[in-house]
mmCIF file of C-alpha atoms in Angstrom:
data_model
loop_
_atom_site.group_PDB
_atom_site.id
_atom_site.type_symbol
_atom_site.label_atom_id
_atom_site.label_comp_id
_atom_site.label_asym_id
_atom_site.label_seq_id
_atom_site.Cartn_x
_atom_site.Cartn_y
_atom_site.Cartn_z
ATOM 1 C CA UNK A 415 0.000 0.000 0.000
ATOM 2 C CA UNK A 416 1.416 3.383 -1.012
ATOM 3 C CA UNK A 417 1.488 6.298 1.479
ATOM 4 C CA UNK A 418 -1.350 8.010 -0.407
ATOM 5 C CA UNK A 419 -3.449 4.847 -0.324
ATOM 6 C CA UNK A 420 -2.757 4.463 3.400
ATOM 7 C CA UNK A 421 -3.825 8.049 4.068
ATOM 8 C CA UNK A 422 -7.043 7.599 2.072
ATOM 9 C CA UNK A 423 -7.837 4.445 4.027
ATOM 10 C CA UNK A 424 -7.206 6.185 7.345
ATOM 11 C CA UNK A 425 -9.341 9.201 6.438
ATOM 12 C CA UNK A 426 -12.166 6.998 5.161
ATOM 13 C CA UNK A 427 -12.079 4.983 8.384
ATOM 14 C CA UNK A 428 -11.971 8.177 10.462
ATOM 15 C CA UNK A 429 -14.973 9.520 8.549
ATOM 16 C CA UNK A 430 -16.991 6.369 9.241
ATOM 17 C CA UNK A 431 -16.053 6.472 12.923
ATOM 18 C CA UNK A 432 -16.938 10.179 13.078
ATOM 19 C CA UNK A 433 -20.402 9.425 11.702
ATOM 20 C CA UNK A 434 -20.873 6.560 14.167
ATOM 21 C CA UNK A 435 -20.078 8.780 17.175
ATOM 22 C CA UNK A 436 -21.711 11.911 15.690
ATOM 23 C CA UNK A 437 -18.412 13.836 15.788
ATOM 24 C CA UNK A 438 -18.278 17.513 14.887
ATOM 25 C CA UNK A 439 -15.130 17.259 12.795
ATOM 26 C CA UNK A 440 -12.036 15.258 11.929
ATOM 27 C CA UNK A 441 -8.672 16.745 12.897
ATOM 28 C CA UNK A 442 -6.168 15.270 10.479
ATOM 29 C CA UNK A 443 -2.484 14.920 11.313
ATOM 30 C CA UNK A 444 -1.797 13.273 7.962
ATOM 31 C CA UNK A 445 -1.187 15.156 4.701
ATOM 32 C CA UNK A 446 -4.374 16.441 3.099
ATOM 33 C CA UNK A 447 -5.451 15.023 -0.228
ATOM 34 C CA UNK A 448 -7.802 16.945 -2.491
ATOM 35 C CA UNK A 449 -10.778 15.281 -4.125
ATOM 36 C CA UNK A 450 -11.815 13.013 -1.250
ATOM 37 C CA UNK A 451 -15.533 13.174 -0.534
ATOM 38 C CA UNK A 452 -16.036 12.791 3.194
ATOM 39 C CA UNK A 453 -19.232 13.411 5.111
ATOM 40 C CA UNK A 454 -17.485 14.916 8.134
ATOM 41 C CA UNK A 455 -15.699 18.310 7.994
ATOM 42 C CA UNK A 456 -11.928 17.829 7.981
ATOM 43 C CA UNK A 457 -9.589 20.269 9.744
ATOM 44 C CA UNK A 458 -6.021 19.808 8.623
ATOM 45 C CA UNK A 459 -3.091 20.348 10.946
ATOM 46 C CA UNK A 460 -0.379 22.219 9.085
ATOM 47 C CA UNK A 461 3.357 21.821 9.564
ATOM 48 C CA UNK A 462 3.181 19.171 12.288
ATOM 49 C CA UNK A 463 2.860 15.565 11.195
ATOM 50 C CA UNK A 464 4.065 13.609 14.237
ATOM 51 C CA UNK A 465 6.342 10.649 13.818
ATOM 52 C CA UNK A 466 7.398 8.276 16.552
ATOM 53 C CA UNK A 467 11.135 7.718 16.430
ATOM 54 C CA UNK A 468 11.833 5.748 19.581
ATOM 55 C CA UNK A 469 9.499 3.844 21.878
ATOM 56 C CA UNK A 470 6.512 2.501 19.908
ATOM 57 C CA UNK A 471 4.706 0.697 22.713
ATOM 58 C CA UNK A 472 0.925 1.069 22.831
ATOM 59 C CA UNK A 473 1.117 3.197 25.980
ATOM 60 C CA UNK A 474 3.663 5.631 24.548
ATOM 61 C CA UNK A 475 1.716 5.799 21.282
ATOM 62 C CA UNK A 476 -1.492 6.708 23.096
ATOM 63 C CA UNK A 477 0.254 9.326 25.242
ATOM 64 C CA UNK A 478 1.986 10.864 22.231
ATOM 65 C CA UNK A 479 -1.230 11.116 20.211
ATOM 66 C CA UNK A 480 -3.236 12.383 23.182
ATOM 67 C CA UNK A 481 -0.821 15.257 23.794
ATOM 68 C CA UNK A 482 -1.141 16.416 20.186
ATOM 69 C CA UNK A 483 -4.926 16.018 20.194
ATOM 70 C CA UNK A 484 -5.309 18.086 23.371
ATOM 71 C CA UNK A 485 -3.276 20.957 21.920
ATOM 72 C CA UNK A 486 -5.269 20.857 18.686
ATOM 73 C CA UNK A 487 -8.661 20.611 20.377
ATOM 74 C CA UNK A 488 -7.913 23.522 22.727
ATOM 75 C CA UNK A 489 -7.304 25.635 19.626
ATOM 76 C CA UNK A 490 -10.454 24.262 18.001
ATOM 77 C CA UNK A 491 -12.491 25.249 21.063
ATOM 78 C CA UNK A 492 -11.068 28.754 21.044
ATOM 79 C CA UNK A 493 -11.528 29.319 17.317
ATOM 80 C CA UNK A 494 -15.059 27.885 17.133
ATOM 81 C CA UNK A 495 -16.253 28.666 20.683
ATOM 82 C CA UNK A 496 -17.460 25.079 20.877
ATOM 83 C CA UNK A 497 -17.480 23.571 24.360
ATOM 84 C CA UNK A 498 -19.008 20.128 23.874
ATOM 85 C CA UNK A 499 -19.125 17.324 21.359
ATOM 86 C CA UNK A 500 -16.643 14.843 19.939
ATOM 87 C CA UNK A 501 -13.668 15.144 17.605
ATOM 88 C CA UNK A 502 -12.023 12.317 15.685
ATOM 89 C CA UNK A 503 -8.262 12.719 15.269
ATOM 90 C CA UNK A 504 -6.440 10.739 12.601
ATOM 91 C CA UNK A 505 -2.689 10.084 12.730
ATOM 92 C CA UNK A 506 -0.426 8.022 10.447
ATOM 93 C CA UNK A 507 -0.672 5.208 12.996
ATOM 94 C CA UNK A 508 -3.841 5.751 15.047
ATOM 95 C CA UNK A 509 -7.387 7.122 15.092
ATOM 96 C CA UNK A 510 -8.706 8.604 18.347
ATOM 97 C CA UNK A 511 -12.078 9.877 19.523
ATOM 98 C CA UNK A 512 -11.810 12.857 21.854
ATOM 99 C CA UNK A 513 -14.455 14.691 23.909
ATOM 100 C CA UNK A 514 -14.049 18.457 23.548
ATOM 101 C CA UNK A 515 -15.470 18.972 27.029
ATOM 102 C CA UNK A 516 -12.430 17.329 28.634
ATOM 103 C CA UNK A 517 -10.106 20.099 27.397
ATOM 104 C CA UNK A 518 -11.815 22.552 29.740
ATOM 105 C CA UNK A 519 -9.263 21.344 32.268
ATOM 106 C CA UNK A 520 -6.570 22.744 29.955
ATOM 107 C CA UNK A 521 -8.246 26.122 29.432
ATOM 108 C CA UNK A 522 -11.751 27.538 29.629
ATOM 109 C CA UNK A 523 -12.535 31.186 28.915
ATOM 110 C CA UNK A 524 -15.787 30.717 30.812
ATOM 111 C CA UNK A 525 -13.861 30.160 34.031
ATOM 112 C CA UNK A 526 -12.698 33.790 33.779
ATOM 113 C CA UNK A 527 -16.170 35.231 33.141
ATOM 114 C CA UNK A 528 -15.801 37.332 36.303
ATOM 115 C CA UNK A 529 -12.854 39.107 34.670
ATOM 116 C CA UNK A 530 -14.088 39.563 31.087
ATOM 117 C CA UNK A 531 -16.710 38.482 28.590
ATOM 118 C CA UNK A 532 -15.688 34.932 27.467
ATOM 119 C CA UNK A 533 -16.363 35.926 23.844
ATOM 120 C CA UNK A 534 -13.775 38.672 24.203
ATOM 121 C CA UNK A 535 -11.241 36.190 25.595
ATOM 122 C CA UNK A 536 -11.956 33.808 22.695
ATOM 123 C CA UNK A 537 -11.504 36.625 20.172
ATOM 124 C CA UNK A 538 -8.257 37.853 21.700
ATOM 125 C CA UNK A 539 -6.835 34.327 21.760
ATOM 126 C CA UNK A 540 -7.862 33.719 18.138
ATOM 127 C CA UNK A 541 -6.231 37.007 17.166
ATOM 128 C CA UNK A 542 -3.108 36.092 19.145
ATOM 129 C CA UNK A 543 -2.937 32.777 17.285
ATOM 130 C CA UNK A 544 -2.999 34.615 13.957
ATOM 131 C CA UNK A 545 -0.271 37.021 15.065
ATOM 132 C CA UNK A 546 1.920 34.184 16.287
ATOM 133 C CA UNK A 547 1.561 32.326 12.977
ATOM 134 C CA UNK A 548 1.731 35.185 10.520
ATOM 135 C CA UNK A 549 4.164 37.555 12.197
ATOM 136 C CA UNK A 550 4.545 40.818 10.332
ATOM 137 C CA UNK A 551 6.413 41.400 7.097
ATOM 138 C CA UNK A 552 8.015 37.989 7.318
ATOM 139 C CA UNK A 553 9.342 38.271 10.856
ATOM 140 C CA UNK A 554 7.979 37.016 14.193
ATOM 141 C CA UNK A 555 6.148 39.494 16.401
ATOM 142 C CA UNK A 556 5.753 39.430 20.163
ATOM 143 C CA UNK A 557 2.948 41.340 21.822
ATOM 144 C CA UNK A 558 0.569 41.281 24.776
ATOM 145 C CA UNK A 559 -3.095 41.985 25.479
ATOM 146 C CA UNK A 560 -4.418 42.887 28.922
ATOM 147 C CA UNK A 561 -8.176 42.482 29.365
ATOM 148 C CA UNK A 562 -10.021 43.953 32.328
ATOM 149 C CA UNK A 563 -11.488 47.086 33.866
ATOM 150 C CA UNK A 564 -10.035 49.936 31.804
ATOM 151 C CA UNK A 565 -9.832 52.437 34.668
ATOM 152 C CA UNK A 566 -7.878 49.956 36.773
ATOM 153 C CA UNK A 567 -5.613 48.983 33.887
ATOM 154 C CA UNK A 568 -4.838 52.633 33.193
ATOM 155 C CA UNK A 569 -3.978 53.150 36.843
ATOM 156 C CA UNK A 570 -1.290 50.462 36.575
ATOM 157 C CA UNK A 571 0.150 51.572 33.220
ATOM 158 C CA UNK A 572 1.246 54.582 31.187
ATOM 159 C CA UNK A 573 1.341 55.484 27.519
ATOM 160 C CA UNK A 574 4.756 54.864 25.968
ATOM 161 C CA UNK A 575 3.980 56.097 22.446
ATOM 162 C CA UNK A 576 1.154 58.032 20.844
ATOM 163 C CA UNK A 577 -2.007 55.950 21.317
ATOM 164 C CA UNK A 578 -3.214 54.986 17.804
ATOM 165 C CA UNK A 579 -6.740 54.266 19.110
ATOM 166 C CA UNK A 580 -7.235 57.627 20.795
ATOM 167 C CA UNK A 581 -10.423 59.358 19.608
ATOM 168 C CA UNK A 582 -11.634 56.585 17.315
ATOM 169 C CA UNK A 583 -15.239 55.305 17.539
ATOM 170 C CA UNK A 584 -15.917 52.057 19.362
ATOM 171 C CA UNK A 585 -16.962 50.203 16.210
ATOM 172 C CA UNK A 586 -13.399 50.339 14.876
ATOM 173 C CA UNK A 587 -11.929 49.407 18.277
ATOM 174 C CA UNK A 588 -14.111 46.358 18.968
ATOM 175 C CA UNK A 589 -11.994 43.191 19.077
ATOM 176 C CA UNK A 590 -15.139 41.107 18.547
ATOM 177 C CA UNK A 591 -15.333 42.487 14.991
ATOM 178 C CA UNK A 592 -12.877 40.526 12.893
ATOM 179 C CA UNK A 593 -12.440 43.354 10.380
ATOM 180 C CA UNK A 594 -10.651 45.307 13.131
ATOM 181 C CA UNK A 595 -7.956 42.692 13.603
ATOM 182 C CA UNK A 596 -5.761 43.953 10.774
ATOM 183 C CA UNK A 597 -5.090 47.228 12.568
ATOM 184 C CA UNK A 598 -4.255 45.295 15.738
ATOM 185 C CA UNK A 599 -1.738 43.198 13.799
ATOM 186 C CA UNK A 600 -0.165 46.381 12.459
ATOM 187 C CA UNK A 601 0.053 48.032 15.881
ATOM 188 C CA UNK A 602 1.392 44.821 17.466
ATOM 189 C CA UNK A 603 4.805 45.962 16.221
ATOM 190 C CA UNK A 604 4.748 48.857 18.695
ATOM 191 C CA UNK A 605 6.515 48.565 22.032
ATOM 192 C CA UNK A 606 4.138 48.060 24.931
ATOM 193 C CA UNK A 607 0.822 46.231 25.245
ATOM 194 C CA UNK A 608 -2.818 46.551 24.238
ATOM 195 C CA UNK A 609 -5.419 47.448 26.871
ATOM 196 C CA UNK A 610 -8.848 45.949 26.179
ATOM 197 C CA UNK A 611 -12.018 46.493 28.198
ATOM 198 C CA UNK A 612 -14.173 43.671 29.526
ATOM 199 C CA UNK A 613 -16.614 44.046 26.628
ATOM 200 C CA UNK A 614 -13.909 43.989 23.954
ATOM 201 C CA UNK A 615 -13.247 47.663 23.199
ATOM 202 C CA UNK A 616 -9.551 48.345 22.606
ATOM 203 C CA UNK A 617 -8.598 51.356 24.671
ATOM 204 C CA UNK A 618 -4.914 51.668 23.848
ATOM 205 C CA UNK A 619 -1.853 50.216 22.167
ATOM 206 C CA UNK A 620 1.767 50.997 23.022
ATOM 207 C CA UNK A 621 1.026 50.983 26.736
ATOM 208 C CA UNK A 622 3.720 50.256 29.339
ATOM 209 C CA UNK A 623 2.788 48.337 32.489
ATOM 210 C CA UNK A 624 3.846 49.656 35.900
ATOM 211 C CA UNK A 625 2.910 46.833 38.283
ATOM 212 C CA UNK A 626 5.789 45.537 40.404
ATOM 213 C CA UNK A 627 6.779 42.049 39.275
ATOM 214 C CA UNK A 628 9.302 41.251 42.006
ATOM 215 C CA UNK A 629 6.903 38.917 43.817
ATOM 216 C CA UNK A 630 5.788 37.143 40.644
ATOM 217 C CA UNK A 631 7.264 33.698 40.131
ATOM 218 C CA UNK A 632 7.554 32.520 36.524
ATOM 219 C CA UNK A 633 9.481 29.710 34.896
ATOM 220 C CA UNK A 634 12.976 30.635 33.757
ATOM 221 C CA UNK A 635 13.346 31.835 30.201
ATOM 222 C CA UNK A 636 10.268 34.057 30.096
ATOM 223 C CA UNK A 637 10.984 37.710 29.349
ATOM 224 C CA UNK A 638 9.885 41.107 30.591
ATOM 225 C CA UNK A 639 6.622 41.123 28.648
ATOM 226 C CA UNK A 640 5.516 37.936 30.406
ATOM 227 C CA UNK A 641 6.582 39.254 33.801
ATOM 228 C CA UNK A 642 4.731 42.547 33.288
ATOM 229 C CA UNK A 643 1.555 40.775 32.152
ATOM 230 C CA UNK A 644 1.654 38.414 35.121
ATOM 231 C CA UNK A 645 2.319 41.303 37.517
ATOM 232 C CA UNK A 646 -0.640 43.434 36.450
ATOM 233 C CA UNK A 647 -3.007 40.459 36.713
ATOM 234 C CA UNK A 648 -1.797 40.023 40.284
ATOM 235 C CA UNK A 649 -2.571 43.570 41.407
ATOM 236 C CA UNK A 650 -5.881 43.988 39.565
ATOM 237 C CA UNK A 651 -8.508 41.547 38.211
ATOM 238 C CA UNK A 652 -7.420 41.047 34.608
ATOM 239 C CA UNK A 653 -6.356 38.492 32.014
ATOM 240 C CA UNK A 654 -3.011 38.752 30.237
ATOM 241 C CA UNK A 655 -2.471 37.109 26.840
ATOM 242 C CA UNK A 656 1.154 37.162 25.688
ATOM 243 C CA UNK A 657 2.521 36.146 22.283
ATOM 244 C CA UNK A 658 6.184 35.230 22.569
ATOM 245 C CA UNK A 659 8.450 36.623 19.870
ATOM 246 C CA UNK A 660 10.699 33.574 20.167
ATOM 247 C CA UNK A 661 8.732 30.484 19.202
ATOM 248 C CA UNK A 662 5.372 32.222 19.007
ATOM 249 C CA UNK A 663 3.919 30.338 21.976
ATOM 250 C CA UNK A 664 0.899 31.987 23.592
ATOM 251 C CA UNK A 665 0.622 32.176 27.369
ATOM 252 C CA UNK A 666 -2.365 33.259 29.449
ATOM 253 C CA UNK A 667 -1.979 34.867 32.882
ATOM 254 C CA UNK A 668 -4.515 35.548 35.644
ATOM 255 C CA UNK A 669 -4.035 36.216 39.347
ATOM 256 C CA UNK A 670 -0.314 36.680 38.759
ATOM 257 C CA UNK A 671 0.089 33.110 37.519
ATOM 258 C CA UNK A 672 0.415 31.265 34.239
ATOM 259 C CA UNK A 673 -2.967 29.572 33.754
ATOM 260 C CA UNK A 674 -2.666 28.227 30.197
ATOM 261 C CA UNK A 675 -0.415 28.065 27.166
ATOM 262 C CA UNK A 676 -1.062 27.282 23.516
ATOM 263 C CA UNK A 677 1.343 25.553 21.183
ATOM 264 C CA UNK A 678 1.450 27.440 17.940
ATOM 265 C CA UNK A 679 3.504 24.934 16.001
ATOM 266 C CA UNK A 680 0.181 23.112 15.646
ATOM 267 C CA UNK A 681 -1.739 25.112 13.055
ATOM 268 C CA UNK A 682 -5.345 24.276 12.310
ATOM 269 C CA UNK A 683 -6.526 24.972 8.754
ATOM 270 C CA UNK A 684 -10.163 25.839 9.475
#
C-alpha cells in the first residue's frame, strides 16, 4: 500500500467512525489530499505531522497522540467557541475519539467570566494565534493583550507612544469584529501592550505596564513582557495574553500566575 493509499484508508475509516459517534469534525495529522468526498468536515493540521522515532509501545503511542490532540482541540475550542461534542483525530498510525469537554481542564474562557466576557477572551486568543503564525512582514512578532477594567488597567500603566486608538469610535476598536484585527496586527509591532475592556473595546496600544513584578514567580526563560503581564493580573482583576516573539507560543496569565499556554507549532486549517 502506497502512502497516499494508506492516508485515504485512514481518512475513510476516520470519517466512518466520526459518523458513528456523531463527531463535529475530523482533525487530520496526515497530509491532506484533495478530491476526497467525506461526510465529516476535515480540519487539517499544518506543519506538524508527528512521527514516533523511539518507543513505539501502545502506551507511549497513546500518550503521544493524546498530547497532540489536546493541543489541537484547545485551539479548536477557542476558534469555534465550541465547548461540547466529539472530535475524531487521525494520525499516520492511530485514530482517536476525543471529547471536547475534557479540554476545559486545559483552558476555559468561561472560568474567567468574572474578569471579562468569554467571547472577548476567545476573540483575543484567536487574534493572538494569527499574530503568532503570521508575524509581520516575514518576521515574528511578540505582543501582549491585557483584558479587564479599563480604569484599573490605566492606573497600573502609562502610555509609551502616541495611542493609535485615541479618539476613534468604538466600532473600529471592537476586538469582537474581525475586520478590526488587521489594525491590531499592524500596531502589534509597537513597544508596549494593548489594553482591552471587559466588553472587547480596545482602549490603547503601546502601553507600558507599571505593576511591580518582584513577587511574581515565573518559569525561567520568560521575558519582561511575560513578567509585566503576570504582575498586572496580580494587582488587579485582569487576564493577560502574551505572544512570545521567540517560538510564538501563547501564554495566558490571571491572578499573577500562568494559567494556560497554547502551542502554535500546531496550526489548524479551518
